[in-house]
Short mmCIF file of C-alpha atoms in Angstrom, two decimals:
data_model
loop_
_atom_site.label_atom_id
_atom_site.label_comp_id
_atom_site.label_asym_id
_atom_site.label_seq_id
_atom_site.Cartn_x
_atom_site.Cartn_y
_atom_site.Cartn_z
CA UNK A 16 12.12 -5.55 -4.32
CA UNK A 17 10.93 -4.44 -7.59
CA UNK A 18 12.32 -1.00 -8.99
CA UNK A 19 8.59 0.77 -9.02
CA UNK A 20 8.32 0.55 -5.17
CA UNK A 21 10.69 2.34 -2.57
CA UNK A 22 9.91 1.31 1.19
CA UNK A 23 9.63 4.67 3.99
CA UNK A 24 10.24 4.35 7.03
CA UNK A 25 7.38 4.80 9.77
CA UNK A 26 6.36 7.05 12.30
CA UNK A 27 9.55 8.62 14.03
CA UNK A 28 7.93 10.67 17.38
CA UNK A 29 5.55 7.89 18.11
CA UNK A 30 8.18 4.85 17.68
CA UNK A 31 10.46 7.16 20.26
CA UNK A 32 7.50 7.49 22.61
CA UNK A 33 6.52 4.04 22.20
CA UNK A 34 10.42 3.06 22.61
CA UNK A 35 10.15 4.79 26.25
CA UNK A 36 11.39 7.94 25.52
CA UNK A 37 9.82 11.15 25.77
CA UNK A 38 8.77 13.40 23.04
CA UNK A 39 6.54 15.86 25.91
CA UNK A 40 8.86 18.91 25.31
CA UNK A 41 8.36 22.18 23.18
CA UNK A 42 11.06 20.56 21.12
CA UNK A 43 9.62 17.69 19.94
CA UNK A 44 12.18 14.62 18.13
CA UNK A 45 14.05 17.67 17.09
CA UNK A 46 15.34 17.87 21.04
CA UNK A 47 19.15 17.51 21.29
CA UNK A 48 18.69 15.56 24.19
CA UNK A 49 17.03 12.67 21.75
CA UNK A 50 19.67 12.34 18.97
CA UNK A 51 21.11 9.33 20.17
CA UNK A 52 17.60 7.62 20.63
CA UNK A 53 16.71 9.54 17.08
CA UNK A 54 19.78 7.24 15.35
CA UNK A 55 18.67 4.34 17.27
CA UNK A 56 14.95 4.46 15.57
CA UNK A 57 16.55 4.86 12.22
CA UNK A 58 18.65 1.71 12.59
CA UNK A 59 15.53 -0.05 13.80
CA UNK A 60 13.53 1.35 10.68
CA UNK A 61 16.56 0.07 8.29
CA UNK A 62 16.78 -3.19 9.97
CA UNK A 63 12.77 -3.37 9.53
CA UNK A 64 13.71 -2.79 5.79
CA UNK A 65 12.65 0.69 4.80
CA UNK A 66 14.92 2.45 1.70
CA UNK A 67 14.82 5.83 3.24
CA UNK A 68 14.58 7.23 6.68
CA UNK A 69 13.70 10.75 7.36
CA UNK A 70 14.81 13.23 9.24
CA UNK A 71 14.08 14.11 12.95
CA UNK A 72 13.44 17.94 11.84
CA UNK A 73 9.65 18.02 10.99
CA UNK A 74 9.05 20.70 13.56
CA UNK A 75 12.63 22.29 13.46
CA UNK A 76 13.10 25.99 12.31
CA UNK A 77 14.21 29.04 14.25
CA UNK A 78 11.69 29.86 15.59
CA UNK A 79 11.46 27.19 17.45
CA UNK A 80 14.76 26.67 18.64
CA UNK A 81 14.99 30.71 19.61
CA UNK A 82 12.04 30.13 21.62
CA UNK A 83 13.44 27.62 23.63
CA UNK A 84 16.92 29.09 24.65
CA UNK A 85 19.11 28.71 21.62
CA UNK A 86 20.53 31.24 19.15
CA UNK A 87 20.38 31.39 15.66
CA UNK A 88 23.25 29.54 14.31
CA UNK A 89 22.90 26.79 17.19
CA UNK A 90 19.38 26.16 15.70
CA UNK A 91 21.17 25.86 12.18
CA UNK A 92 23.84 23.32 13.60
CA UNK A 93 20.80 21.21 15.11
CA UNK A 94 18.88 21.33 12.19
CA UNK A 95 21.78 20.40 9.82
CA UNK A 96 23.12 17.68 12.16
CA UNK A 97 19.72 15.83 12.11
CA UNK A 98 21.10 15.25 8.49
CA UNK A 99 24.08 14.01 10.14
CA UNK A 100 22.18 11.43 12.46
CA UNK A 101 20.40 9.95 9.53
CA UNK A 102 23.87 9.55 7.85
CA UNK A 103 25.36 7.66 11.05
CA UNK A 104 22.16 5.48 11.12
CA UNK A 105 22.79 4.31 7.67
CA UNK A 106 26.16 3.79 8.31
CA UNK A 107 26.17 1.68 11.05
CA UNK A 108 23.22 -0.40 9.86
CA UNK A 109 25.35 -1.70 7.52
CA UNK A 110 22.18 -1.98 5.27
CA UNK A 111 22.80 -4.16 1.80
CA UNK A 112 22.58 -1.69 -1.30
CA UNK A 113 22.06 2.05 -1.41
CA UNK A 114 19.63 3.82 1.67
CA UNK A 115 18.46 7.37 1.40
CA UNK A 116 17.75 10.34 3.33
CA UNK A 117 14.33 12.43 3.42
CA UNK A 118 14.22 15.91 4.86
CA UNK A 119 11.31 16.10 6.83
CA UNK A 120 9.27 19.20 6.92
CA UNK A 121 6.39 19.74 8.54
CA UNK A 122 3.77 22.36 7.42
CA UNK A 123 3.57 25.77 9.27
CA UNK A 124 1.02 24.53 11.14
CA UNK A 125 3.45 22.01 12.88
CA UNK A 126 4.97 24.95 14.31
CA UNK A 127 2.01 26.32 16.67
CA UNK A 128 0.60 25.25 19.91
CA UNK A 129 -1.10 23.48 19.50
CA UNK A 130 -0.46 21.78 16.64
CA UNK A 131 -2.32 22.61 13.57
CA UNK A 132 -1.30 20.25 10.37
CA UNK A 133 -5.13 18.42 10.88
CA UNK A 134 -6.94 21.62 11.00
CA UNK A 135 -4.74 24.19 9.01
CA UNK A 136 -5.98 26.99 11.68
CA UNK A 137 -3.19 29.76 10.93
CA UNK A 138 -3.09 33.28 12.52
CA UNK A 139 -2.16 36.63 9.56
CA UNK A 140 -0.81 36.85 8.06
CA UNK A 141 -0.33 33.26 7.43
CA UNK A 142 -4.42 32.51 7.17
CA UNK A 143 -7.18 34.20 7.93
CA UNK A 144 -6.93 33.69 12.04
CA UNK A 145 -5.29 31.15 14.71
CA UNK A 146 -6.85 28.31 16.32
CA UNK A 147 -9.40 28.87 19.48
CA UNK A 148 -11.11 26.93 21.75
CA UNK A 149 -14.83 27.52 21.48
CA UNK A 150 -14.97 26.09 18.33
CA UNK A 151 -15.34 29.40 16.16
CA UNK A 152 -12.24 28.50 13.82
CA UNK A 153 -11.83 28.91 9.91
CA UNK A 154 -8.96 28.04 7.79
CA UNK A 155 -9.96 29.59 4.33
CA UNK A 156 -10.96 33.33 3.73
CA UNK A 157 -14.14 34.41 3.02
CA UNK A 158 -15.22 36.60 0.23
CA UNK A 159 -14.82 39.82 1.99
CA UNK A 160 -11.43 39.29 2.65
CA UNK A 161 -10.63 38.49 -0.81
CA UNK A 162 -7.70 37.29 -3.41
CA UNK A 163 -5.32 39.58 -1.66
CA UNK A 164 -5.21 38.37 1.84
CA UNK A 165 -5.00 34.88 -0.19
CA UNK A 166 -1.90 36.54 -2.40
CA UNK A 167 -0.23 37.38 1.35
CA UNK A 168 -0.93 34.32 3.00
CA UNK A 169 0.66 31.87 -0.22
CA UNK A 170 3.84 34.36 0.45
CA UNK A 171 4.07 34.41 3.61
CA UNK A 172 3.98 30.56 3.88
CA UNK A 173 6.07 30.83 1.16
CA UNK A 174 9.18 33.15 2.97
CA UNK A 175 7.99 30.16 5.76
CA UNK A 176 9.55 27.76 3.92
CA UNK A 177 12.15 29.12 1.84
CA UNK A 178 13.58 29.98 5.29
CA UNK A 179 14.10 26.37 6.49
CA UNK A 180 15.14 25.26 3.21
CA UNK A 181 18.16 27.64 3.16
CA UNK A 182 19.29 26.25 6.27
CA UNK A 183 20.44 23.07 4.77
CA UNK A 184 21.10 24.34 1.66
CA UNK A 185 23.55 27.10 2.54
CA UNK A 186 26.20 23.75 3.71
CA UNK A 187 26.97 22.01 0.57
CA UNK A 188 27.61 18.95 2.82
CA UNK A 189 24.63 18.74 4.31
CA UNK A 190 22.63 19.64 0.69
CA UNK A 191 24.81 16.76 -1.20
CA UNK A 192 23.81 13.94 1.99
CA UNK A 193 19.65 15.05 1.23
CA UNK A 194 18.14 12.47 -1.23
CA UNK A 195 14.57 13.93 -1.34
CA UNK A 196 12.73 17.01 0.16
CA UNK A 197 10.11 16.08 2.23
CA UNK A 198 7.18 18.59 2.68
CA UNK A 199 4.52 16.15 4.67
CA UNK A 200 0.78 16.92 6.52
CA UNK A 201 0.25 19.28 4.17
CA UNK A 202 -3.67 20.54 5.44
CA UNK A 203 -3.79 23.23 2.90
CA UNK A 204 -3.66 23.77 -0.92
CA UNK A 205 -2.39 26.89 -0.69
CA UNK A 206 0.15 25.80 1.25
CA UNK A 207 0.89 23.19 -1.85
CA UNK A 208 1.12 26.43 -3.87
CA UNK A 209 3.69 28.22 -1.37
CA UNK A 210 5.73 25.25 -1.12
CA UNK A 211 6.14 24.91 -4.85
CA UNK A 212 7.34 28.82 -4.89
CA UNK A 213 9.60 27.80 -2.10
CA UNK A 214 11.22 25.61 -4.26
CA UNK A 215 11.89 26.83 -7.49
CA UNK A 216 12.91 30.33 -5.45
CA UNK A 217 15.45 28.25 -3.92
CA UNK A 218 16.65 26.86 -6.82
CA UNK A 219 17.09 29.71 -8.88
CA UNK A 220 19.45 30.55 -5.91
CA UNK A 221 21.58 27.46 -5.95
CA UNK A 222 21.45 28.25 -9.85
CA UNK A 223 23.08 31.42 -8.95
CA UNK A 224 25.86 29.85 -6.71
CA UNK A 225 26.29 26.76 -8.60
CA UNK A 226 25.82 27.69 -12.28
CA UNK A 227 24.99 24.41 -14.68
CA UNK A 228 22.71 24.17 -17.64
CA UNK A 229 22.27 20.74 -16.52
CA UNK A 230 18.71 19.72 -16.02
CA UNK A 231 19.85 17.17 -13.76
CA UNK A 232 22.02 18.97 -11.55
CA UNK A 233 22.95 17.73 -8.06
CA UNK A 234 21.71 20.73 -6.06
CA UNK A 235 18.36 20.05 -7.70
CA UNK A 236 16.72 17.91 -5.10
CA UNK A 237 13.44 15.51 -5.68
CA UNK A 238 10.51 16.90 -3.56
CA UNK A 239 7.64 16.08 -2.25
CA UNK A 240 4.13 17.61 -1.21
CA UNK A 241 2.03 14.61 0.63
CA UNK A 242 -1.43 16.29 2.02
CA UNK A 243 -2.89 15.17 4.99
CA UNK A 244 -6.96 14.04 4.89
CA UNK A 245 -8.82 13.50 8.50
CA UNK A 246 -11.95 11.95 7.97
CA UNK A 247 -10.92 11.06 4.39
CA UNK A 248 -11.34 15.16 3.44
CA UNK A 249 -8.94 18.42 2.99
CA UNK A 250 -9.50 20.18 6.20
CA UNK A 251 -10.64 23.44 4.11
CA UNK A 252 -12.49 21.38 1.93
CA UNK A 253 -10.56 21.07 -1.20
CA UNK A 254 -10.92 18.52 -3.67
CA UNK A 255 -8.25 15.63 -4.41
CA UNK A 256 -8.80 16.75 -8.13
CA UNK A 257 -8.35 20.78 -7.19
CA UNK A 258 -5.11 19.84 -5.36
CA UNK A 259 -3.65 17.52 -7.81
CA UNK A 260 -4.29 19.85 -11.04
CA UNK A 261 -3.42 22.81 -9.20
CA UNK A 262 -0.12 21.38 -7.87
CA UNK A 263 0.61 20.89 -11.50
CA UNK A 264 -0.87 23.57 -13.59
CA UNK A 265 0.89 26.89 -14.70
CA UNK A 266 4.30 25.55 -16.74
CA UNK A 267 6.64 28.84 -16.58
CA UNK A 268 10.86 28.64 -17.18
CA UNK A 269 11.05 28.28 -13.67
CA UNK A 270 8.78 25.76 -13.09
CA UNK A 271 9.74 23.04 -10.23
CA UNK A 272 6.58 20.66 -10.20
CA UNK A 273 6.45 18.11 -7.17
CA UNK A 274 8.85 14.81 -8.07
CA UNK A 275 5.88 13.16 -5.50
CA UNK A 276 2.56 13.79 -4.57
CA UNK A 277 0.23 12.16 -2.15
CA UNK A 278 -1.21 11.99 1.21
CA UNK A 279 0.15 10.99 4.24
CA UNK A 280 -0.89 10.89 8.12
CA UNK A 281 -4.24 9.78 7.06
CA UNK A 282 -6.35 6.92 8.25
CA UNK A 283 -5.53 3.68 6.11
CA UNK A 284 -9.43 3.60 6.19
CA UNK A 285 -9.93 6.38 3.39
CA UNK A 286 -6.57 5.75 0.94
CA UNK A 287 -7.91 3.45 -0.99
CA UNK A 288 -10.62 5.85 -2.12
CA UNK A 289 -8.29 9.02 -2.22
CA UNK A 290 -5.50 7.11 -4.06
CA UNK A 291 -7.95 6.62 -6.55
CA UNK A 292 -9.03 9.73 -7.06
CA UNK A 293 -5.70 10.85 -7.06
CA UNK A 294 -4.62 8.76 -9.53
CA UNK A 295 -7.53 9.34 -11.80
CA UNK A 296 -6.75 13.07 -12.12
CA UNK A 297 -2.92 12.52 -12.76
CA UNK A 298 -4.10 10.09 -15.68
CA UNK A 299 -6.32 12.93 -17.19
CA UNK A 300 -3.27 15.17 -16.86
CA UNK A 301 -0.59 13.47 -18.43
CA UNK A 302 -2.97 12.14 -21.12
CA UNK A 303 -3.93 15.73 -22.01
CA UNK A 304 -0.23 17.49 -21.55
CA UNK A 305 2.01 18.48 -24.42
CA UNK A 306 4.53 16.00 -25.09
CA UNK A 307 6.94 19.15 -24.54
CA UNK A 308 5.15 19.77 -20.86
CA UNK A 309 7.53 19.23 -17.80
CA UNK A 310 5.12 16.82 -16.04
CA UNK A 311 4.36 14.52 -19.35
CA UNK A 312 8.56 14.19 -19.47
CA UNK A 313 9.31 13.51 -16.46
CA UNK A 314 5.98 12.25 -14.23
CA UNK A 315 5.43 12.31 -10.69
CA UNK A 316 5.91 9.79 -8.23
CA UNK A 317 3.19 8.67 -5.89
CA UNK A 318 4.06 9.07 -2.29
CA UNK A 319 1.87 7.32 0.34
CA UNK A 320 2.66 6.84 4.07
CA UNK A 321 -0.90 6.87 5.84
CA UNK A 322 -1.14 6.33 10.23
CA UNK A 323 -1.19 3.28 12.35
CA UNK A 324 -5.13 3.63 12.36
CA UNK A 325 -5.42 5.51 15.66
CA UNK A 326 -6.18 9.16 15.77
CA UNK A 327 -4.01 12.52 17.82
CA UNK A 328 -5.75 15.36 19.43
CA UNK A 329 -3.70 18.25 19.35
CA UNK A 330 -5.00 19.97 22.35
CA UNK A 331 -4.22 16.87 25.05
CA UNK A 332 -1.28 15.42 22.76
CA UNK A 333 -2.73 12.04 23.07
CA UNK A 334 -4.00 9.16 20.89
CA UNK A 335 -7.60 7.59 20.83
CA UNK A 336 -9.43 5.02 18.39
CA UNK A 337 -11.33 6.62 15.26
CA UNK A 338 -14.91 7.62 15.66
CA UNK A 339 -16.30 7.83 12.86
CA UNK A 340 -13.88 6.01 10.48
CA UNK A 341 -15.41 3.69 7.91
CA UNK A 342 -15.99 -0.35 9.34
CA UNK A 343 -14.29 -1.67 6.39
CA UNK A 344 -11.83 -4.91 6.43
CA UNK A 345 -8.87 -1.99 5.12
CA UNK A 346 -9.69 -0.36 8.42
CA UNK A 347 -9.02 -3.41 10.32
CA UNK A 348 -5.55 -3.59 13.49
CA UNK A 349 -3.01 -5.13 13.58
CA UNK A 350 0.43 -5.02 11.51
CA UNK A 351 -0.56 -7.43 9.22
CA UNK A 352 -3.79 -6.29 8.22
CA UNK A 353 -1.87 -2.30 7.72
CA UNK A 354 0.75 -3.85 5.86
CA UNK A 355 -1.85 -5.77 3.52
CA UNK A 356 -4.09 -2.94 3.46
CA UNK A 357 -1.09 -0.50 2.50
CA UNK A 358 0.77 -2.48 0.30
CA UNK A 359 -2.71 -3.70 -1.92
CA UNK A 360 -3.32 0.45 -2.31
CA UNK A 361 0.17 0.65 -3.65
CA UNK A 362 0.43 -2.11 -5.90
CA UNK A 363 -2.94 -0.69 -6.96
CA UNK A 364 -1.54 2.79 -8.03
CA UNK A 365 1.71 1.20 -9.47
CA UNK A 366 -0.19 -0.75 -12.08
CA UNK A 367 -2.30 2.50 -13.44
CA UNK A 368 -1.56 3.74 -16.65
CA UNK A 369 -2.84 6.11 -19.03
CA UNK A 370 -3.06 6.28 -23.19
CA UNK A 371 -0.40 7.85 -25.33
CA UNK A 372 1.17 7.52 -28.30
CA UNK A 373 3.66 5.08 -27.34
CA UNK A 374 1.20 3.26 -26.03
CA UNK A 375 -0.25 2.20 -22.50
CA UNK A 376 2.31 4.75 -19.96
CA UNK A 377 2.48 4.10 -15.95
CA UNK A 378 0.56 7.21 -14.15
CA UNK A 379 3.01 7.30 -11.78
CA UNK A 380 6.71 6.82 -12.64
CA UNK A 381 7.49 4.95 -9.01
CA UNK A 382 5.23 4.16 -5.82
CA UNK A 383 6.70 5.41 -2.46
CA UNK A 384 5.08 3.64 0.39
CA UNK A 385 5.80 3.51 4.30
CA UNK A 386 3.91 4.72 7.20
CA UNK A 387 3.44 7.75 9.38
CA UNK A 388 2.53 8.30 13.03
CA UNK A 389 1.83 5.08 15.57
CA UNK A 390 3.44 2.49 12.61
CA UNK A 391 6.35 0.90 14.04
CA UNK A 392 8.85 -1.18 12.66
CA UNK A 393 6.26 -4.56 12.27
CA UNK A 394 4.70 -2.47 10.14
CA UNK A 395 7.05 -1.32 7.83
CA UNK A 396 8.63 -4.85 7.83
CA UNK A 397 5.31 -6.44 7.09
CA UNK A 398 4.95 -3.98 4.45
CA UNK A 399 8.55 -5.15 3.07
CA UNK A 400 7.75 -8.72 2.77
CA UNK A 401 3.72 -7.90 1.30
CA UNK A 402 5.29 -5.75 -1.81
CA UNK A 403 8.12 -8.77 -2.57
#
């Protein structure tokens, strides 16, 4: 498998539902009652030939296990032992050469009911009001409201965050086992923004309790920010080249810029277009940073990981065909056709490059590639054998 591409693994709560188990309560795949069906989907994901798997904790945080009859430090156990299950699957796979670990986590919106990581419909002080059923929803705040209900939404996603992130990072074992941070769905740029604060708040913490002038140090974990498009669009209406610069703009000391950015849970219809555009805006970036910028030294990954094709509605937590989804051959079923359609995008963005000094420079310094909800382990190990 060549160096520049690094397989994911596919969709974990639909492979469980689709494996006969149940995924119905408030709980999610973060349910103790699933672990041992959890593992067993990791193994099948490893045996299908993904690098990484990731984490059964994309809806886990306090709140959610308070809610449901547990106290605070058994929903830190559950949450840290997810870690744990990934680390058994691995180790019973008895997969050739090293396998990694992503931390899943799921955007705010992952946490309501219903669900909002398509819509980005978030109650204050979190956005500018929660999701409703006549139709009368907004995600982005109008002019009246202005840039300081914006300020107090970006922190308090950002406390939103931080919050889950200390859970794992407070037990160095757990920390140390976590290959890469995954903040996935992502419906909202400012969200982006907040999770980038998230981060480098966090780190200047571990920096506190593990001091090192090492650049490199282990506490410092790769993340991720992949944002989620339905209908091949931001849900508030963002551009691809507004997210991209801003999720790489404003260099300070503490800057933590994403180690991956890129869209996931998104029709394999539309990536071709938005890896594009993605790509495009990263070129005009690197080309036009300092050699002394943090992003020109050390660029991003591209992450990519887009749905079986099929489309969820939050409200009846079912799955139905695409409406209005582009009649393209990329858009065509089956696990062949997704693995050829995904793994063409991919080999796509890992041959971009850009002009320096040096000469001709990759865009992005590796391709991450797998798949997200309803993409099983056919399609992850067709996506294996199309990027050999």
């Amino acid at each position: 498998m060549p160096s520049r591409f690094l397989i994911l693994d596919g969709g974990l709560g639909t492979t469980l539902e689709d494996s006969g188990f149940s995924v119905s309560s408030k709980l999610w795949s973060s349910d103790p009652a699933l672990h041992e069906a959890v593992q067993t989907v990791h193994e099948g994901f490893l045996n299908a030939g993904a690098d990484m798997v990731s984490t059964s904790t994309y809806q886990a945080c306090d709140s959610l296990y308070l809610d449901n009859g547990f106290n605070k430090e058994q929903a830190s156990e559950l949450m840290r032992g997810a870690v744990g299950i990934a680390r058994q699957a691995i180790s019973k796979a008895g997969t050739n050469g090293k396998r990694e670990i992503g931390l899943s986590l799921g955007p705010f919106g992952a946490t309501l009911s219903p669900g909002q990581e398509y819509s980005g419909y978030y109650p204050p002080p979190w956005g500018p009001q929660g999701f409703v059923l006549d139709g009368s929803n907004r995600n982005s705040f109008n002019d009246a409201e202005g840039s300081q209900s914006i300020s107090q939404s970006i922190s308090a996603l950002k406390d939103f965050h931080l919050s889950r992130l200390r859970v794992y990072a407070e037990d160095e074992a757990t920390w140390r086992a976590i290959d890469w941070i995954m903040f996935e769905t992502i419906p909202l740029l400012r969200e982006g923004q907040a999770i980038r604060l998230a981060v480098e708040s966090l780190y200047r913490e571990l920096g506190d309790r593990y001091p090192s002038n090492d650049r490199n140090a282990w506490w410092k974990k790769p993340y991720w920010t992949s944002f989620v498009f339905p209908d091949g669009k931001a849900p508030e209406g963002s551009s691809v080249n507004e997210i991209v610069q801003t999720m790489f703009a404003g260099e300070t000391p503490d800057t933590v810029y994403p180690s991956a950015i890129g869209i996931n849970c998104t029709s394999p219809a539309y990536i071709r277009g938005l890896t594009e555009q993605m790509s495009q805006r990263m070129a005009v970036i690197l080309e036009e940073s300092d050699e002394t910028n943090l992003v020109r030294q050390s660029p991003p990954a591209f992450v990519l990981y887009p749905d079986g094709g099929l489309v969820y509605d939050v409200v009846t937590r079912t799955w139905h065909a695409p409406k209005n989804a582009p009649s393209v051959d990329s858009a065509a079923s089956g696990e062949d056709s997704w693995a050829r359609n995904v793994g063409q995008v991919a080999k796509w963005a890992a041959e971009q490059e850009y002009p320096a000094k040096e000469g001709s420079q990759p865009v992005w310094r590796q391709v991450l590639v797998g798949g997200c909800c309803k993409s099983g382990y056919a399609e992850i190990a067709g996506l294996r054998q199309e990027l050999q």
